[in-house]
């Protein structure tokens, strides 16, 4: 029997609802495809601060490094108290494991309130450089205040970082519609974005079968609202990708429809939805689990390809079909996407669809 070991990190607020939901659905699919998954719950976030004295307890990184992958729930770090040990875990995880590419798909489904039909694009966001001060330097911070009235933010762009994320995006484009769009602002950031664009085109030389074009970021933001169907795979820098992927989610029903997978050149990946921890709805049982479920499905699919595990690919396919089935009916989807059920109702519907699908396969 094929075997995987996957970590479970619930995160904060709604993470304690949607991560267990995603694991429940993945368990159901794995059980029906013969995939043995050893699930390893681990403390992280505010609950870990209360029990272990740190939002990222000692030994967490070492243990995660022994796994095939892990699921990270949303992190509500803005609400952490200003005490020792209260740090934002997810940039640390991305940097430590070299997860430099944040793959964020956007897809429209009928009946959910999408602004456009037939949207199917993926934004590949560079994950470990850019303006974000918690990940663009080895020590210290890329943002500082030399005087009371002046703050300086430094953006870091490297040739190596730009090339590797472009290559990851090109590899993805090759499996889809073979089109890559580079999004940048080299009209203003002539050196930073200029280097990013240069490295994207250098990487593209290895992919002559992929059509490559480029769009200035502000123009892309406008076109994303006018003709999103024209885009396939998009590659861009860290902050641009963060903003644009949220805009893209707004086209198809909101952040509850925004999954993500963090990958690198190594053999470990992290499922992480794009949305935050939503403390305002935590504990009410109404959160849309799609983004976390789909992120987990993407993790199984990636592991299936990475390790050549047919059972993982079959489980991912089963999860996809069952989720689409649940999204197709108002009775089995949550209120934010024009449904009438809650988190448990949608989860149960997906699990039931998996069970029905597996019965049909065996029949």
Tab-separated table of C-alpha atoms in Angstrom:
chain	number	residue	atom	x	y	z
A	1	UNK	CA	0.000	0.000	0.000
A	2	UNK	CA	1.275	3.485	-0.908
A	3	UNK	CA	2.202	5.547	2.152
A	4	UNK	CA	2.496	9.252	2.926
A	5	UNK	CA	3.120	11.172	6.140
A	6	UNK	CA	1.438	14.584	6.282
A	7	UNK	CA	1.506	17.185	9.045
A	8	UNK	CA	-1.601	18.969	10.328
A	9	UNK	CA	-1.167	22.539	11.573
A	10	UNK	CA	-4.577	24.052	12.274
A	11	UNK	CA	-3.421	27.642	12.628
A	12	UNK	CA	-5.803	30.161	14.189
A	13	UNK	CA	-9.530	30.982	14.347
A	14	UNK	CA	-11.357	29.301	11.427
A	15	UNK	CA	-8.314	27.111	10.897
A	16	UNK	CA	-9.603	24.911	13.709
A	17	UNK	CA	-12.719	24.282	11.593
A	18	UNK	CA	-11.495	24.064	8.009
A	19	UNK	CA	-8.253	22.120	8.476
A	20	UNK	CA	-10.011	19.206	10.219
A	21	UNK	CA	-12.615	19.397	7.454
A	22	UNK	CA	-9.941	19.132	4.751
A	23	UNK	CA	-8.289	16.219	6.559
A	24	UNK	CA	-11.647	14.442	6.928
A	25	UNK	CA	-12.303	14.714	3.204
A	26	UNK	CA	-8.764	13.659	2.286
A	27	UNK	CA	-9.055	10.673	4.620
A	28	UNK	CA	-12.255	9.585	2.874
A	29	UNK	CA	-10.657	9.784	-0.565
A	30	UNK	CA	-7.437	8.089	0.535
A	31	UNK	CA	-9.331	5.209	2.153
A	32	UNK	CA	-11.077	4.499	-1.116
A	33	UNK	CA	-7.977	4.561	-3.290
A	34	UNK	CA	-5.713	2.469	-1.083
A	35	UNK	CA	-3.559	5.398	0.003
A	36	UNK	CA	-2.237	5.103	3.562
A	37	UNK	CA	-1.685	8.524	5.131
A	38	UNK	CA	-0.107	8.942	8.536
A	39	UNK	CA	-1.528	12.259	9.763
A	40	UNK	CA	0.664	14.108	12.283
A	41	UNK	CA	-1.076	16.922	14.244
A	42	UNK	CA	1.356	19.585	15.450
A	43	UNK	CA	0.910	22.750	17.548
A	44	UNK	CA	1.197	26.139	15.889
A	45	UNK	CA	-0.255	29.627	16.228
A	46	UNK	CA	-1.988	31.211	19.213
A	47	UNK	CA	-2.960	27.893	20.807
A	48	UNK	CA	0.696	26.822	20.652
A	49	UNK	CA	1.710	30.098	22.292
A	50	UNK	CA	-0.644	29.342	25.176
A	51	UNK	CA	0.485	25.722	25.594
A	52	UNK	CA	4.141	25.792	24.485
A	53	UNK	CA	5.172	29.412	24.946
A	54	UNK	CA	5.691	29.979	21.213
A	55	UNK	CA	3.587	30.192	18.079
A	56	UNK	CA	6.339	28.104	16.463
A	57	UNK	CA	7.402	25.616	19.173
A	58	UNK	CA	10.905	24.179	19.280
A	59	UNK	CA	11.233	21.056	17.186
A	60	UNK	CA	8.449	21.937	14.757
A	61	UNK	CA	10.736	22.574	11.791
A	62	UNK	CA	12.798	19.485	12.527
A	63	UNK	CA	9.705	17.276	12.685
A	64	UNK	CA	8.168	18.780	9.540
A	65	UNK	CA	11.381	18.097	7.637
A	66	UNK	CA	10.796	14.374	8.103
A	67	UNK	CA	7.332	14.503	6.498
A	68	UNK	CA	6.153	14.398	2.881
A	69	UNK	CA	4.139	17.585	3.236
A	70	UNK	CA	1.908	19.508	5.592
A	71	UNK	CA	-1.308	21.495	5.777
A	72	UNK	CA	-1.100	24.954	7.328
A	73	UNK	CA	-4.310	26.633	8.402
A	74	UNK	CA	-4.755	30.423	8.313
A	75	UNK	CA	-2.599	32.392	10.731
A	76	UNK	CA	-4.057	35.354	12.640
A	77	UNK	CA	-0.708	36.875	13.579
A	78	UNK	CA	-2.017	40.453	13.668
A	79	UNK	CA	-3.873	39.567	16.879
A	80	UNK	CA	-0.890	37.939	18.604
A	81	UNK	CA	0.198	39.664	21.827
A	82	UNK	CA	3.498	41.513	21.701
A	83	UNK	CA	5.423	38.970	23.744
A	84	UNK	CA	8.483	36.797	23.188
A	85	UNK	CA	7.548	33.732	21.179
A	86	UNK	CA	4.628	35.369	19.354
A	87	UNK	CA	5.967	35.285	15.811
A	88	UNK	CA	4.334	34.859	12.408
A	89	UNK	CA	5.014	31.206	11.487
A	90	UNK	CA	4.236	31.015	7.784
A	91	UNK	CA	7.110	33.123	6.378
A	92	UNK	CA	9.485	31.016	8.466
A	93	UNK	CA	8.033	27.813	7.043
A	94	UNK	CA	8.271	29.113	3.474
A	95	UNK	CA	11.885	30.198	3.837
A	96	UNK	CA	13.096	27.223	5.874
A	97	UNK	CA	11.799	24.703	3.346
A	98	UNK	CA	12.639	26.782	0.264
A	99	UNK	CA	8.985	27.060	-0.772
A	100	UNK	CA	9.610	29.879	-3.217
A	101	UNK	CA	6.552	29.413	-5.461
A	102	UNK	CA	3.033	30.090	-4.192
A	103	UNK	CA	0.632	28.484	-6.680
A	104	UNK	CA	-2.803	30.123	-6.460
A	105	UNK	CA	-5.474	28.919	-8.910
A	106	UNK	CA	-8.681	30.799	-9.701
A	107	UNK	CA	-11.626	29.000	-11.259
A	108	UNK	CA	-15.254	29.998	-11.754
A	109	UNK	CA	-18.110	27.577	-11.089
A	110	UNK	CA	-21.741	28.036	-12.186
A	111	UNK	CA	-24.201	29.448	-9.658
A	112	UNK	CA	-21.669	30.780	-7.127
A	113	UNK	CA	-21.889	34.443	-8.057
A	114	UNK	CA	-18.766	34.574	-10.214
A	115	UNK	CA	-18.474	37.781	-12.221
A	116	UNK	CA	-17.393	35.824	-15.304
A	117	UNK	CA	-17.886	32.323	-16.636
A	118	UNK	CA	-14.996	30.146	-17.811
A	119	UNK	CA	-12.304	31.700	-15.621
A	120	UNK	CA	-9.436	29.238	-15.198
A	121	UNK	CA	-6.077	30.804	-14.399
A	122	UNK	CA	-3.213	30.288	-11.969
A	123	UNK	CA	-1.112	33.013	-10.393
A	124	UNK	CA	2.361	31.791	-9.434
A	125	UNK	CA	3.652	34.222	-6.848
A	126	UNK	CA	7.297	34.439	-5.828
A	127	UNK	CA	7.226	33.629	-2.124
A	128	UNK	CA	10.489	34.466	-0.399
A	129	UNK	CA	11.799	37.790	-1.719
A	130	UNK	CA	10.156	41.089	-2.662
A	131	UNK	CA	8.990	43.811	-0.278
A	132	UNK	CA	7.837	41.566	2.568
A	133	UNK	CA	10.243	42.467	5.401
A	134	UNK	CA	9.778	39.171	7.228
A	135	UNK	CA	11.342	37.156	4.434
A	136	UNK	CA	13.625	39.293	2.253
A	137	UNK	CA	16.715	39.321	4.477
A	138	UNK	CA	18.538	36.625	6.456
A	139	UNK	CA	18.687	38.667	9.668
A	140	UNK	CA	17.057	41.894	10.766
A	141	UNK	CA	14.278	43.387	8.674
A	142	UNK	CA	13.888	44.853	5.207
A	143	UNK	CA	11.780	47.645	6.675
A	144	UNK	CA	13.205	50.186	9.097
A	145	UNK	CA	12.671	53.717	10.454
A	146	UNK	CA	15.887	55.768	10.653
A	147	UNK	CA	14.029	58.779	12.064
A	148	UNK	CA	10.666	59.232	13.712
A	149	UNK	CA	9.200	60.634	10.494
A	150	UNK	CA	10.824	58.377	7.889
A	151	UNK	CA	10.282	54.689	7.086
A	152	UNK	CA	12.260	52.830	4.450
A	153	UNK	CA	11.114	49.560	2.894
A	154	UNK	CA	13.570	47.549	0.828
A	155	UNK	CA	12.525	45.195	-1.958
A	156	UNK	CA	14.875	42.321	-2.704
A	157	UNK	CA	14.919	40.763	-6.183
A	158	UNK	CA	17.564	38.206	-7.150
A	159	UNK	CA	18.313	36.532	-10.449
A	160	UNK	CA	18.202	33.101	-8.827
A	161	UNK	CA	14.860	33.746	-7.142
A	162	UNK	CA	13.310	35.165	-10.293
A	163	UNK	CA	14.576	32.365	-12.508
A	164	UNK	CA	13.390	29.539	-10.295
A	165	UNK	CA	9.845	30.872	-9.853
A	166	UNK	CA	9.617	31.505	-13.596
A	167	UNK	CA	10.735	27.954	-14.280
A	168	UNK	CA	8.099	26.588	-11.879
A	169	UNK	CA	5.435	28.656	-13.634
A	170	UNK	CA	6.592	27.489	-17.062
A	171	UNK	CA	6.503	23.865	-15.965
A	172	UNK	CA	2.922	24.394	-14.786
A	173	UNK	CA	1.953	26.165	-18.026
A	174	UNK	CA	3.250	23.190	-19.991
A	175	UNK	CA	0.649	20.992	-18.245
A	176	UNK	CA	-2.191	23.437	-19.018
A	177	UNK	CA	-2.807	25.694	-22.051
A	178	UNK	CA	0.889	26.457	-22.641
A	179	UNK	CA	0.675	30.184	-22.059
A	180	UNK	CA	2.607	32.263	-19.517
A	181	UNK	CA	2.065	35.938	-18.694
A	182	UNK	CA	4.796	37.847	-16.851
A	183	UNK	CA	3.373	40.630	-14.664
A	184	UNK	CA	5.730	43.409	-13.546
A	185	UNK	CA	6.321	47.169	-13.363
A	186	UNK	CA	9.649	47.647	-15.102
A	187	UNK	CA	8.525	51.046	-16.353
A	188	UNK	CA	9.175	52.293	-12.803
A	189	UNK	CA	11.236	49.578	-11.099
A	190	UNK	CA	13.685	49.421	-13.965
A	191	UNK	CA	16.301	47.405	-12.096
A	192	UNK	CA	14.173	45.236	-9.788
A	193	UNK	CA	11.321	44.331	-12.112
A	194	UNK	CA	13.723	44.607	-15.028
A	195	UNK	CA	15.825	41.793	-13.574
A	196	UNK	CA	12.700	39.730	-12.855
A	197	UNK	CA	11.555	40.024	-16.472
A	198	UNK	CA	15.023	39.208	-17.821
A	199	UNK	CA	15.166	36.000	-15.793
A	200	UNK	CA	11.639	35.003	-16.789
A	201	UNK	CA	12.584	35.219	-20.455
A	202	UNK	CA	15.846	33.399	-19.797
A	203	UNK	CA	13.916	30.533	-18.196
A	204	UNK	CA	11.438	30.570	-21.088
A	205	UNK	CA	14.233	29.673	-23.505
A	206	UNK	CA	13.974	26.121	-22.149
A	207	UNK	CA	10.233	26.025	-22.907
A	208	UNK	CA	9.825	26.855	-26.602
A	209	UNK	CA	6.392	25.173	-26.546
A	210	UNK	CA	5.030	27.776	-24.082
A	211	UNK	CA	3.865	31.142	-25.443
A	212	UNK	CA	5.125	33.994	-23.252
A	213	UNK	CA	3.883	37.564	-23.020
A	214	UNK	CA	4.134	40.338	-20.442
A	215	UNK	CA	1.732	42.878	-18.922
A	216	UNK	CA	2.408	45.882	-16.674
A	217	UNK	CA	0.851	45.219	-13.249
A	218	UNK	CA	-1.684	48.068	-13.282
A	219	UNK	CA	-2.830	47.097	-16.764
A	220	UNK	CA	-3.091	43.492	-15.631
A	221	UNK	CA	-5.238	44.518	-12.642
A	222	UNK	CA	-7.636	46.188	-15.077
A	223	UNK	CA	-7.616	43.319	-17.567
A	224	UNK	CA	-8.247	40.814	-14.796
A	225	UNK	CA	-11.590	42.572	-14.302
A	226	UNK	CA	-12.377	42.757	-18.013
A	227	UNK	CA	-11.094	39.619	-19.725
A	228	UNK	CA	-9.774	37.126	-17.151
A	229	UNK	CA	-10.498	34.230	-19.523
A	230	UNK	CA	-7.544	35.289	-21.680
A	231	UNK	CA	-5.008	34.324	-19.001
A	232	UNK	CA	-3.639	30.876	-18.242
A	233	UNK	CA	-0.569	30.901	-15.946
A	234	UNK	CA	0.681	34.192	-14.524
A	235	UNK	CA	4.052	34.678	-12.824
A	236	UNK	CA	4.869	37.728	-10.754
A	237	UNK	CA	6.753	39.054	-7.756
A	238	UNK	CA	5.741	38.590	-4.134
A	239	UNK	CA	3.588	41.608	-3.306
A	240	UNK	CA	2.037	41.898	-6.762
A	241	UNK	CA	1.079	38.226	-6.584
A	242	UNK	CA	-0.408	38.591	-3.113
A	243	UNK	CA	-2.656	41.465	-4.177
A	244	UNK	CA	-3.631	40.125	-7.598
A	245	UNK	CA	-4.572	36.668	-6.331
A	246	UNK	CA	-7.030	38.276	-3.891
A	247	UNK	CA	-8.475	40.312	-6.761
A	248	UNK	CA	-8.779	37.144	-8.820
A	249	UNK	CA	-10.634	35.422	-5.961
A	250	UNK	CA	-13.139	38.264	-5.975
A	251	UNK	CA	-14.051	37.347	-9.545
A	252	UNK	CA	-15.192	33.846	-8.612
A	253	UNK	CA	-16.956	34.156	-5.263
A	254	UNK	CA	-14.475	35.547	-2.757
A	255	UNK	CA	-11.552	34.396	-0.664
A	256	UNK	CA	-13.349	31.224	0.308
A	257	UNK	CA	-12.611	30.146	-3.257
A	258	UNK	CA	-8.867	30.916	-3.085
A	259	UNK	CA	-6.724	27.803	-2.533
A	260	UNK	CA	-2.948	27.692	-2.636
A	261	UNK	CA	0.049	25.386	-2.592
A	262	UNK	CA	3.592	26.397	-1.653
A	263	UNK	CA	6.261	24.445	-3.521
A	264	UNK	CA	10.006	24.594	-4.144
A	265	UNK	CA	12.804	22.561	-5.632
A	266	UNK	CA	12.755	20.077	-2.748
A	267	UNK	CA	10.418	17.168	-2.146
A	268	UNK	CA	8.133	18.768	0.430
A	269	UNK	CA	5.122	21.031	-0.122
A	270	UNK	CA	2.710	23.025	2.040
A	271	UNK	CA	-1.033	23.361	1.480
A	272	UNK	CA	-2.069	26.877	2.477
A	273	UNK	CA	-5.225	28.689	1.409
A	274	UNK	CA	-4.872	32.339	0.438
A	275	UNK	CA	-7.407	33.702	2.927
A	276	UNK	CA	-6.854	34.834	6.503
A	277	UNK	CA	-8.137	33.432	9.782
A	278	UNK	CA	-11.461	35.365	9.774
A	279	UNK	CA	-11.906	35.714	13.559
A	280	UNK	CA	-15.265	37.421	13.034
A	281	UNK	CA	-16.878	34.160	11.865
A	282	UNK	CA	-14.751	31.653	13.768
A	283	UNK	CA	-16.753	29.124	15.752
A	284	UNK	CA	-20.042	29.859	13.994
A	285	UNK	CA	-19.850	26.845	11.691
A	286	UNK	CA	-20.522	28.875	8.564
A	287	UNK	CA	-17.089	29.145	6.970
A	288	UNK	CA	-16.643	27.977	3.381
A	289	UNK	CA	-14.117	25.105	3.495
A	290	UNK	CA	-13.463	25.000	-0.271
A	291	UNK	CA	-10.132	26.861	-0.283
A	292	UNK	CA	-8.588	24.625	2.383
A	293	UNK	CA	-10.052	21.443	0.903
A	294	UNK	CA	-8.765	22.329	-2.561
A	295	UNK	CA	-5.347	23.283	-1.161
A	296	UNK	CA	-5.169	19.845	0.454
A	297	UNK	CA	-6.245	18.206	-2.787
A	298	UNK	CA	-3.484	20.097	-4.603
A	299	UNK	CA	-1.002	18.770	-2.040
A	300	UNK	CA	-2.057	15.168	-2.674
A	301	UNK	CA	-1.866	15.718	-6.420
A	302	UNK	CA	1.597	17.271	-6.155
A	303	UNK	CA	2.828	14.428	-3.946
A	304	UNK	CA	1.352	11.918	-6.380
A	305	UNK	CA	3.347	13.397	-9.254
A	306	UNK	CA	6.469	14.051	-7.178
A	307	UNK	CA	6.659	10.529	-5.813
A	308	UNK	CA	4.948	8.634	-8.594
A	309	UNK	CA	2.083	7.505	-6.339
A	310	UNK	CA	-0.948	6.609	-8.447
A	311	UNK	CA	-3.153	6.238	-5.353
A	312	UNK	CA	-2.476	9.864	-4.342
A	313	UNK	CA	-3.393	11.067	-7.829
A	314	UNK	CA	-6.575	8.991	-7.712
A	315	UNK	CA	-7.484	10.403	-4.292
A	316	UNK	CA	-6.906	13.961	-5.542
A	317	UNK	CA	-9.102	13.293	-8.574
A	318	UNK	CA	-11.828	11.844	-6.364
A	319	UNK	CA	-11.712	14.913	-4.101
A	320	UNK	CA	-11.970	17.214	-7.111
A	321	UNK	CA	-15.048	15.514	-8.532
A	322	UNK	CA	-16.780	15.327	-5.163
A	323	UNK	CA	-16.101	18.991	-4.412
A	324	UNK	CA	-17.421	20.084	-7.805
A	325	UNK	CA	-20.551	18.044	-7.147
A	326	UNK	CA	-21.101	19.802	-3.806
A	327	UNK	CA	-20.544	23.223	-5.383
A	328	UNK	CA	-23.167	22.511	-8.021
A	329	UNK	CA	-26.142	22.644	-5.600
A	330	UNK	CA	-27.232	25.414	-3.198
A	331	UNK	CA	-28.175	22.768	-0.613
A	332	UNK	CA	-24.564	21.598	-0.388
A	333	UNK	CA	-22.624	24.845	-0.416
A	334	UNK	CA	-22.193	27.651	2.110
A	335	UNK	CA	-23.918	31.020	2.192
A	336	UNK	CA	-20.998	33.083	0.923
A	337	UNK	CA	-21.280	31.302	-2.441
A	338	UNK	CA	-25.076	31.455	-2.723
A	339	UNK	CA	-25.730	28.284	-0.791
A	340	UNK	CA	-27.993	27.438	2.113
A	341	UNK	CA	-25.926	25.021	4.198
A	342	UNK	CA	-23.101	25.406	6.709
A	343	UNK	CA	-19.560	24.066	6.982
A	344	UNK	CA	-20.678	20.663	8.231
A	345	UNK	CA	-23.346	20.377	5.555
A	346	UNK	CA	-20.887	21.081	2.748
A	347	UNK	CA	-18.276	18.770	4.255
A	348	UNK	CA	-20.719	15.900	4.644
A	349	UNK	CA	-21.889	16.399	1.062
A	350	UNK	CA	-18.321	16.138	-0.260
A	351	UNK	CA	-17.631	13.011	1.788
A	352	UNK	CA	-20.907	11.478	0.593
A	353	UNK	CA	-19.985	12.253	-3.009
A	354	UNK	CA	-16.606	10.549	-2.519
A	355	UNK	CA	-18.303	7.461	-1.138
A	356	UNK	CA	-20.784	7.412	-4.006
A	357	UNK	CA	-18.018	7.915	-6.560
A	358	UNK	CA	-15.979	5.058	-5.126
A	359	UNK	CA	-19.041	2.789	-5.203
A	360	UNK	CA	-19.542	3.622	-8.877
A	361	UNK	CA	-15.900	2.794	-9.625
A	362	UNK	CA	-16.182	-0.541	-7.853
A	363	UNK	CA	-19.542	-1.417	-9.450
